[in-house]
Coordinates of C-alpha atoms in Angstrom, one line a residue:
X1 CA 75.9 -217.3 -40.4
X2 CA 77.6 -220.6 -39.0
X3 CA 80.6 -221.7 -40.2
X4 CA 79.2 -225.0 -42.0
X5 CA 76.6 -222.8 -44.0
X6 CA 79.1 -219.9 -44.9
X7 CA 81.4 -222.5 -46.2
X8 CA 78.5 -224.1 -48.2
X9 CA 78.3 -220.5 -49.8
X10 CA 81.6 -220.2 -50.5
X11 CA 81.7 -223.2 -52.6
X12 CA 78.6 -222.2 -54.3
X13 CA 79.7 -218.9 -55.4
X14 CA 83.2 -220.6 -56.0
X15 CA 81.5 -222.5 -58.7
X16 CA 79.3 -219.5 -59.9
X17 CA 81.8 -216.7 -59.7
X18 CA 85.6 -217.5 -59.7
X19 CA 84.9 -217.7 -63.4
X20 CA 83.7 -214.4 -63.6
X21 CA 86.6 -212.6 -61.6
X22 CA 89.2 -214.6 -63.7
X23 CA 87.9 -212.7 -66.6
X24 CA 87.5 -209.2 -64.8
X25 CA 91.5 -210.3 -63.6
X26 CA 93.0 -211.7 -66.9
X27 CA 91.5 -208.4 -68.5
X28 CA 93.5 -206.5 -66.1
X29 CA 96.4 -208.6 -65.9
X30 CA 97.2 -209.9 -69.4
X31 CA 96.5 -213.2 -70.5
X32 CA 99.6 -213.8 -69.9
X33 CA 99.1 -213.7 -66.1
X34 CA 96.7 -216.4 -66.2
X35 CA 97.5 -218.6 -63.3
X36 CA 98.2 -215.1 -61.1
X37 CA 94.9 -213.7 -61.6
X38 CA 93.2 -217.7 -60.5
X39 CA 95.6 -217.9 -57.5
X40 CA 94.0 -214.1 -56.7
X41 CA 91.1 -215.3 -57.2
X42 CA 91.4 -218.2 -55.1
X43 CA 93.3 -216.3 -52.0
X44 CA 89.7 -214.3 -52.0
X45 CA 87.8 -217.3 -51.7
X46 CA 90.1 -218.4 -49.1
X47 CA 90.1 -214.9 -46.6
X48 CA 85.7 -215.7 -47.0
X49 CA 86.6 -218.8 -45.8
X50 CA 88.3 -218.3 -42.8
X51 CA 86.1 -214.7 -42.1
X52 CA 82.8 -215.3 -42.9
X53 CA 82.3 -217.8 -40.2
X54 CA 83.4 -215.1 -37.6
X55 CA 82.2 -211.5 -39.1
X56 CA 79.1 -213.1 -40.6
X57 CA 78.9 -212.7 -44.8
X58 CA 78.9 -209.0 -46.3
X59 CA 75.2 -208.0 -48.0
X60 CA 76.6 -208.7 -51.6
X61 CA 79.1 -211.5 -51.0
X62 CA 80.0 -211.8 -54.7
X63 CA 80.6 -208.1 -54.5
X64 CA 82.6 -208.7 -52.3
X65 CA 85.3 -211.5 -53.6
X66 CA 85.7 -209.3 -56.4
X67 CA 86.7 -205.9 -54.3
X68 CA 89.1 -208.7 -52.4
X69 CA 90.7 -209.8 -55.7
X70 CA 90.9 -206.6 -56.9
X71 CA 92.5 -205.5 -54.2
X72 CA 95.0 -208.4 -54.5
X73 CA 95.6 -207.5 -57.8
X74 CA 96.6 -203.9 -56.9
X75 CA 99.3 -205.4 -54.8
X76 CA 100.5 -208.3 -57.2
X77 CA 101.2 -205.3 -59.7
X78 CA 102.9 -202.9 -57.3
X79 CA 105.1 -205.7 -56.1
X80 CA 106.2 -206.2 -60.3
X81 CA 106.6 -202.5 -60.2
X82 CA 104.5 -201.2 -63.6
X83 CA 105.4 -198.3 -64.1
X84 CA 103.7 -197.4 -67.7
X85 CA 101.1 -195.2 -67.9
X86 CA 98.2 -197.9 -68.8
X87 CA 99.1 -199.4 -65.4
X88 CA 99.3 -196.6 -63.5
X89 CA 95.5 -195.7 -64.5
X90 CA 94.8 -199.3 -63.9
X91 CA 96.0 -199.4 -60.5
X92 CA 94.4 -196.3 -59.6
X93 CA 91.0 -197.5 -60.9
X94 CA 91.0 -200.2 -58.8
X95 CA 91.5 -198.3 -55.8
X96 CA 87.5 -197.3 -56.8
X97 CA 85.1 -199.6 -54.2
X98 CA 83.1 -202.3 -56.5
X99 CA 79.9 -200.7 -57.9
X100 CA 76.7 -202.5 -56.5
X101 CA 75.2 -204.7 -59.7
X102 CA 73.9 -202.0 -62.1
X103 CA 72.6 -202.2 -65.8
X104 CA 76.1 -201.8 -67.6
X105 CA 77.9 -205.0 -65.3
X106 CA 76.4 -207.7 -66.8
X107 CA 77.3 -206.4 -70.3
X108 CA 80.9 -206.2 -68.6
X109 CA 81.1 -209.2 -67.4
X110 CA 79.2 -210.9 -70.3
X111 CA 81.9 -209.7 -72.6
X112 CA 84.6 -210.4 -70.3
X113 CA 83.7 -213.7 -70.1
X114 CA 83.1 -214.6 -73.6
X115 CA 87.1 -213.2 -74.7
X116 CA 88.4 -215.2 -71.8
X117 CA 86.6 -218.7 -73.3
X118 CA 87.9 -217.6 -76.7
X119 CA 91.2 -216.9 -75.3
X120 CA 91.8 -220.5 -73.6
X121 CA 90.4 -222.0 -77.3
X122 CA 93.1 -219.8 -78.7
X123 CA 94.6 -221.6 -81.9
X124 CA 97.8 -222.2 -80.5
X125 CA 96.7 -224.6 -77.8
X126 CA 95.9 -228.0 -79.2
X127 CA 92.5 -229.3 -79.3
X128 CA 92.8 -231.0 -75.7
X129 CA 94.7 -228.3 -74.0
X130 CA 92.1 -226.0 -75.2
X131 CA 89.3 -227.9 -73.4
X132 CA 91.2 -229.2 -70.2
X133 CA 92.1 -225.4 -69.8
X134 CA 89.2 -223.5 -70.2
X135 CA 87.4 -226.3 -68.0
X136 CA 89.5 -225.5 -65.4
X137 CA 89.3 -221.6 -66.3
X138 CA 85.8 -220.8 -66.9
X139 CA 83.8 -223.4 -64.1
X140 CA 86.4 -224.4 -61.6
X141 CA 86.4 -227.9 -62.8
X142 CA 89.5 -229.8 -60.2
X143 CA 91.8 -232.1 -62.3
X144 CA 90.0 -235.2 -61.1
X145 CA 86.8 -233.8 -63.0
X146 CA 88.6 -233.0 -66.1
X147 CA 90.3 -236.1 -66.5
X148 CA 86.8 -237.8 -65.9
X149 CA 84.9 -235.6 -68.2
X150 CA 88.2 -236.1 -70.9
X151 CA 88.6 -239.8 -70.0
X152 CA 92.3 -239.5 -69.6
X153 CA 94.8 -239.6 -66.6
X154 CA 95.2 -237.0 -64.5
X155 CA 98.9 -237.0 -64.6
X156 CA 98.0 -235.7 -68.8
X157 CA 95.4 -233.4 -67.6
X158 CA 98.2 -231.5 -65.1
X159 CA 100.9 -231.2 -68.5
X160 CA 97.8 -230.2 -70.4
X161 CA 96.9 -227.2 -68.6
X162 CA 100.8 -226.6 -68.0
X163 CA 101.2 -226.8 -72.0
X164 CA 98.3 -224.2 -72.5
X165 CA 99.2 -221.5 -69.6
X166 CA 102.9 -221.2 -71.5
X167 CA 101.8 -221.4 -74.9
X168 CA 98.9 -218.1 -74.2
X169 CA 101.9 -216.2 -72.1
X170 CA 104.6 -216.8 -75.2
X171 CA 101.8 -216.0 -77.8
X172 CA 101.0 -212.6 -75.9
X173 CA 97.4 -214.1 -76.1
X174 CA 95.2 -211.1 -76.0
X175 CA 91.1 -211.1 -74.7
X176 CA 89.1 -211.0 -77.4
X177 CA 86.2 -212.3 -79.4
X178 CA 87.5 -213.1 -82.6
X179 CA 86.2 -212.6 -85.8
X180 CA 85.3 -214.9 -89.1
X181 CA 86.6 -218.3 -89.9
X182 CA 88.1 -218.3 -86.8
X183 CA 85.2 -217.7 -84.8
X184 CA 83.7 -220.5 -86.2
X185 CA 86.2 -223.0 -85.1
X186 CA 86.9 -221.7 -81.7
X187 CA 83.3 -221.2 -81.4
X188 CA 83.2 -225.3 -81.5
X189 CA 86.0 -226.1 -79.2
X190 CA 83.7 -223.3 -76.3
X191 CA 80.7 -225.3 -76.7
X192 CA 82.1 -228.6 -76.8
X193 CA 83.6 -227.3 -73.1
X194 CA 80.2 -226.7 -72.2
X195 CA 78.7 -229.9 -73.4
X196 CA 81.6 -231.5 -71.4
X197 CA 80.6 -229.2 -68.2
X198 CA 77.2 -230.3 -68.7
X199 CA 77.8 -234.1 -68.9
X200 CA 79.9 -234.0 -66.2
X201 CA 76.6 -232.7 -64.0
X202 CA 74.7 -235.4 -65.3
X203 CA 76.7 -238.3 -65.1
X204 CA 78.8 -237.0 -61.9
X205 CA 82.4 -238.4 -61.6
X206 CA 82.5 -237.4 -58.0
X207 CA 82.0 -240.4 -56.0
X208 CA 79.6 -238.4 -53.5
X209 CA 77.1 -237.4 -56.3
X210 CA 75.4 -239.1 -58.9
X211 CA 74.1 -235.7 -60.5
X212 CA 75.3 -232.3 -60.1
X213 CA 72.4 -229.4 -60.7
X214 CA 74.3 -226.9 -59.8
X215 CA 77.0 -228.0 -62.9
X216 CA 74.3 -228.4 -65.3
X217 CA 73.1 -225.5 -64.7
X218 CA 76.5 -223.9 -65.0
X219 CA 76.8 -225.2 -68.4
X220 CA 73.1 -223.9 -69.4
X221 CA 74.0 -220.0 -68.3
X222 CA 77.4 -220.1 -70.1
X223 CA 75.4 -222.1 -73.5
X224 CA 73.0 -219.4 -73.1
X225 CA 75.7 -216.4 -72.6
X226 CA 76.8 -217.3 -75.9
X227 CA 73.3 -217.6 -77.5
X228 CA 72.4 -213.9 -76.2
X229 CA 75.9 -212.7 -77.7
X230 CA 75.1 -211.0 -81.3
X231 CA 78.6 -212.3 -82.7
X232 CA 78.2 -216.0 -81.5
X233 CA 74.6 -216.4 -82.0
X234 CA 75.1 -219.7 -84.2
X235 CA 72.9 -222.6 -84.7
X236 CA 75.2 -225.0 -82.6
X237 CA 74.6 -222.8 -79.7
X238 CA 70.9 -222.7 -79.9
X239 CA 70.8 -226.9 -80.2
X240 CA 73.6 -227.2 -77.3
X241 CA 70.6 -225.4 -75.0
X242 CA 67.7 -227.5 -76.6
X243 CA 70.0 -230.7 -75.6
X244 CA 70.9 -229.4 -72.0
X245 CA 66.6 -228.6 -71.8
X246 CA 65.9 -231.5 -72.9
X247 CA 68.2 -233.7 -70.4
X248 CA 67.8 -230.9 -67.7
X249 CA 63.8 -231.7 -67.7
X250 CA 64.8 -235.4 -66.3
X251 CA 67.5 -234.5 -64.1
X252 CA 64.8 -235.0 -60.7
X253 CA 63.7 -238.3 -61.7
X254 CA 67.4 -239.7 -62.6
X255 CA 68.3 -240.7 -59.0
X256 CA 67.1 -241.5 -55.5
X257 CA 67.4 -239.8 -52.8
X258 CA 70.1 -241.7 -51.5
X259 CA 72.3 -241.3 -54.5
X260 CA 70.8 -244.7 -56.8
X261 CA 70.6 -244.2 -60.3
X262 CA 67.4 -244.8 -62.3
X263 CA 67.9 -245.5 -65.8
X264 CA 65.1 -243.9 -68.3
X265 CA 63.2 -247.2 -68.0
X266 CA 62.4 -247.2 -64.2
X267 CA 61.9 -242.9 -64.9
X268 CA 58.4 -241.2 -63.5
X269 CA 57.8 -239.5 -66.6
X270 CA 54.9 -237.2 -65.1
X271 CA 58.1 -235.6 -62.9
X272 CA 59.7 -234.6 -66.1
X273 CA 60.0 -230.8 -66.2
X274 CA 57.4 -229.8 -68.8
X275 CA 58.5 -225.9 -68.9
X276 CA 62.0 -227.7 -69.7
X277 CA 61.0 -229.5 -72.1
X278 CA 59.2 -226.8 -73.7
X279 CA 62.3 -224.7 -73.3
X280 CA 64.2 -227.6 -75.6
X281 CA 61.5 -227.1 -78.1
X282 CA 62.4 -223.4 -78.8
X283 CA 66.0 -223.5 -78.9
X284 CA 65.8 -226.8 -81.2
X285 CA 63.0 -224.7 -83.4
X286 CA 65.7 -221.4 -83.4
X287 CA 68.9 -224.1 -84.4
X288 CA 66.9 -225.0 -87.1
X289 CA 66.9 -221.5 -88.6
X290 CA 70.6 -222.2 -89.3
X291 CA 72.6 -223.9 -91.7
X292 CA 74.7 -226.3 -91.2
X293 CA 73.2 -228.8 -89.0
X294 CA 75.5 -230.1 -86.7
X295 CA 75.8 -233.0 -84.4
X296 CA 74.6 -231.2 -81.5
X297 CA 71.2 -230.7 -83.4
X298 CA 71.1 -234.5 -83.9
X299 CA 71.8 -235.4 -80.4
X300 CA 68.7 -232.6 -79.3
X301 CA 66.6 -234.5 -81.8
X302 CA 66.8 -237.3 -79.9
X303 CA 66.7 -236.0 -77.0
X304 CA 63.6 -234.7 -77.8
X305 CA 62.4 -238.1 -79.1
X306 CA 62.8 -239.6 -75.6
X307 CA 61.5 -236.1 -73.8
X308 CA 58.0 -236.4 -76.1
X309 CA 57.3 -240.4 -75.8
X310 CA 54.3 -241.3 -73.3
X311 CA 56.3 -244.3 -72.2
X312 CA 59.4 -246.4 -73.2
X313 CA 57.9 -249.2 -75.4
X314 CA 55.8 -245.9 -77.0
X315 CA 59.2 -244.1 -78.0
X316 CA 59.7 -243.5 -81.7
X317 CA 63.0 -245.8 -82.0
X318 CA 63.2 -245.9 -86.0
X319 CA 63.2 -242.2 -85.7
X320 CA 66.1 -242.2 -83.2
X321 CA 67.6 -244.9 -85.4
X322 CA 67.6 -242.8 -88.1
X323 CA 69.0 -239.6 -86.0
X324 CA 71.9 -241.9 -85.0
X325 CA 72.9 -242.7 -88.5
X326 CA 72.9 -239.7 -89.8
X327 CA 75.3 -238.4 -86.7
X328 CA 77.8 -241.1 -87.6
X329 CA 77.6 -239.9 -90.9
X330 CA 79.1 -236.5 -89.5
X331 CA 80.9 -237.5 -86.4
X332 CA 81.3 -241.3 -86.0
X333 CA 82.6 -243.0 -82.5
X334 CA 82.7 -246.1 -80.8
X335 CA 80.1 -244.2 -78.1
X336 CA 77.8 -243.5 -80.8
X337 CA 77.6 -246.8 -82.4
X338 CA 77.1 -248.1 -78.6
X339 CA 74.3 -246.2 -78.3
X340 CA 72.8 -247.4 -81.6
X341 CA 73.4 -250.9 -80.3
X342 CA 70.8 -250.1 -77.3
X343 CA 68.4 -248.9 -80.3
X344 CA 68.5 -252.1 -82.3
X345 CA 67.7 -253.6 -79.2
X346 CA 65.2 -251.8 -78.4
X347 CA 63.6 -252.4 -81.6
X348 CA 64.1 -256.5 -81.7
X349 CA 66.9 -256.0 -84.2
X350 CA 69.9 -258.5 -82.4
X351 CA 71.7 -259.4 -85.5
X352 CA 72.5 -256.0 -86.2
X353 CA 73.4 -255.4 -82.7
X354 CA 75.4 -258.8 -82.6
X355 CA 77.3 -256.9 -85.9
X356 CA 78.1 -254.0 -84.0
X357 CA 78.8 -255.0 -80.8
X358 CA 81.4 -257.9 -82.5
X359 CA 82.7 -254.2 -84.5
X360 CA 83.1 -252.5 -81.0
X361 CA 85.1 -255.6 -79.8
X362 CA 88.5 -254.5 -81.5
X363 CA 88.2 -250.6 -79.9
X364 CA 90.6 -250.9 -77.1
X365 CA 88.7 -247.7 -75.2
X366 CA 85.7 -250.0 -74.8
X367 CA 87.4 -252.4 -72.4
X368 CA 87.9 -249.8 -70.4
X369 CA 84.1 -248.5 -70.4
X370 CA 81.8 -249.7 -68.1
X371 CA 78.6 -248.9 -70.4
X372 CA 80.2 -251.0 -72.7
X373 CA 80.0 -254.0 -70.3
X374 CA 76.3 -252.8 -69.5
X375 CA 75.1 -252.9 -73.2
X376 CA 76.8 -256.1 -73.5
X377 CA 74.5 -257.5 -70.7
X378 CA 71.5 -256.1 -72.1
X379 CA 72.5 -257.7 -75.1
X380 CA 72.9 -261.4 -73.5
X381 CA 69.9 -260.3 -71.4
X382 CA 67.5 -259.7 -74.2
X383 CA 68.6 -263.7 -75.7
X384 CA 67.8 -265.0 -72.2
X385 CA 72.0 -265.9 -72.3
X386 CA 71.9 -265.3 -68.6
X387 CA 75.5 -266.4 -67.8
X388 CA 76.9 -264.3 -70.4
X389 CA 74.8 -261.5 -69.0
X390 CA 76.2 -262.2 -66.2
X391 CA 80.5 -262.1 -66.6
X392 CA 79.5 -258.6 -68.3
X393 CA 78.0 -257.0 -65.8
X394 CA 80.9 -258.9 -63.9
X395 CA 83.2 -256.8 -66.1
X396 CA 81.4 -253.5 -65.8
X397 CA 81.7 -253.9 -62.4
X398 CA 85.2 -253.9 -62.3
X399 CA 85.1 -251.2 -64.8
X400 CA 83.6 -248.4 -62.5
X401 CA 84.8 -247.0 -59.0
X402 CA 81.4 -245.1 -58.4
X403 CA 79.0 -246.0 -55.7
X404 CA 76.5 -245.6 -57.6
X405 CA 77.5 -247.2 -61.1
X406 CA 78.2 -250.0 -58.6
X407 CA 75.1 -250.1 -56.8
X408 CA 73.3 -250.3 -60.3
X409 CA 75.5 -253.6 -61.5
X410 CA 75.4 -255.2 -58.2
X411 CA 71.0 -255.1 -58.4
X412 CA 71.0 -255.9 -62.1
X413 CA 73.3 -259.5 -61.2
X414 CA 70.8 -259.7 -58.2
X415 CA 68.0 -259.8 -60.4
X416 CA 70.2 -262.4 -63.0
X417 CA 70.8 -265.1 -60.6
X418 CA 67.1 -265.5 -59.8
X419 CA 67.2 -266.8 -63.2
X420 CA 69.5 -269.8 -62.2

């Protein structure tokens, strides 16, 4: 294989399978050997790197990285010198050459995987250590993506994940699913992960990218390993896939080919995945079999409002209206209430929207939010107050690094001066 193609694998099956073989490591290892079994897990990924290129790429690649890890794993713990008896048969069980892919390692790995997400939302980890670490954990996410997807500095995100490797290794954090209440709440902080994951695919931080399939897609297997899983088989789980179906089904029609984003209005809805969208409809049918409804049932609702609407001007905004103000009832945010703003537009309603937006005003995060700058326009826009539309876009622009956020503002102030 040439070198350029063998490094496009590599980065593929970085993002598909390091999070795998941290599991299969950290079960080995400890939890307390986090960051040992990831740098093991990245020296594999490095030796394909630099021998792929040259010895061309073994029949079962992923295979593979793991027999290499392993293998470095063998040699991390002979160099710390375990001597007990559990490591002694551990050591001499990986000596065994990686079984091809057989019925039983997908359970494996299914399980291993699940106890290592439940052991980076381990309680003693704050809320936003929890998420920053098992981002980095479980998909490979680099800091710059997390601090996007967390919208924070990445100077935070670094002490995060330092904060949350030390507090598993003094907790003797053991892999596990856990059990009860507390499955439950850790349940949340894995799916809200994923939903970050997820976001992160379709609204790409990444300068080179405006969407990222193969991250969206990433989130949809690990929503879906967690669906399939008798012990976390939980409403939330079933909406978070009817919300990634839904969005998935527009992710074609949501850019160019050179990298322009097309919002929902400019969309070819005939392009819209229609297996997707059915897809959305059975998961958002199975949340419903559970109690309580949570926000991610709310935001699939909608979703599904604008997934089933023959056109833009056709799209049931009352209902959406309503699905809005019943989230805010559960989990109210200055996001939220922006989005609500684009409703009440939508539906003629500016006084509200003049209400909320004059609300939004005092949120200091909002100055700093690009969207919030857009909405604004649309706002001004919608009044025919073309100079004020303009100075927000203005704003939005300075807002936003991304080509293609950029490209976006610069056509809409295009299109305002014309009406000079």
């Amino acid at each position: 294989m040439h070198g350029s193609n063998s490094h496009t694998l590599v980065d593929h099956l970085f993002r598909y399978e390091a999070g795998k073989m941290v599991a299969v490591l950290v079960r080995m290892l400890g939890v307390g050997h986090l960051e040992e079994a990831e740098d093991l897990v990245h020296e594999a990924f490095y030796q394909a790197l630099h021998t792929w290129p040259y010895n061309g790429v073994p029949v079962e690649p992923a295979a593979w990285l793991m027999q290499v890890a392993k293998r470095r794993a063998v040699d991390w713990i002979r160099k710390k010198q375990v001597r007990d008896a559990h490591q002694s048969r551990l050591i001499k069980s990986l000596h065994t050459q990686v079984p091809p892919p057989g019925p039983s390692l997908p359970d494996e790995l299914h399980d291993q995987q699940l106890q290592l997400f439940f052991a980076t939302c381990h309680p003693s980890l704050t809320g936003e250590d929890q998420i920053a670490l098992t981002l980095k954990i479980a998909s490979g996410f680099g800091i710059h993506e997390i601090a996007s997807a967390l919208l924070t500095q990445e100077e935070t995100i670094r002490k995060r994940i330092y904060r949350a490797r030390k507090a598993l290794q003094e907790n003797q954090v053991v892999m596990a699913i856990p059990t009860g209440k507390e499955l439950t709440s850790r349940l949340q902080v894995v799916l809200k992960v994923f939903y970050l994951l997820f976001n992160e695919g379709y609204q790409a931080s990444h300068p080179d990218w405006v969407i990222r399939q193969e991250l969206c897609a990433e989130a949809m297997r690990l929503t879906h390993l967690v669906w399939e899983h008798p012990r976390t088989r939980r409403g939330e789980s079933a909406a978070l896939m009817a919300l990634m179906s839904y969005h998935a089904s527009r992710l074609s029609s949501r850019s160019t080919e050179d990298q322009v984003l097309i919002l929902l209005a400019d969309q070819d809805r005939k392009s819209w995945s229609q297996t997707l969208i059915r897809q959305g409809h059975y998961f958002l049918h199975q949340a419903m079999n559970f109690k309580p409804i949570s926000v991610y049932h709310l935001e699939a609702a909608i979703s599904g409002q604008h997934c089933i609407a023959p056109s833009l001007a056709e799209t049931d905004w009352s209902r959406i209206l309503h699905l809005y103000e019943v989230m805010e009832e559960v989990q109210p945010s200055p996001v939220l209430r922006l989005n609500k703003v684009v409703v009440l537009l939508q539906m003629d309603r500016h006084q509200e929207a003049h209400r909320m937006l004059t609300l939004l005003e005092v949120e200091p995060a909002m100055h700093q939010h690009h969207y919030y700058y857009a909405v604004k326009a649309e706002y001004h826009q919608s009044l025919s107050e073309y100079e004020s539309a303009r100075m927000a876009l203005e704003q939005a622009l300075l807002c936003t690094s991304h080509p293609s956020s950029t490209r976006l503002y610069i056509e809409k102030l295009k299109r305002l001066n014309s009406f000079r």
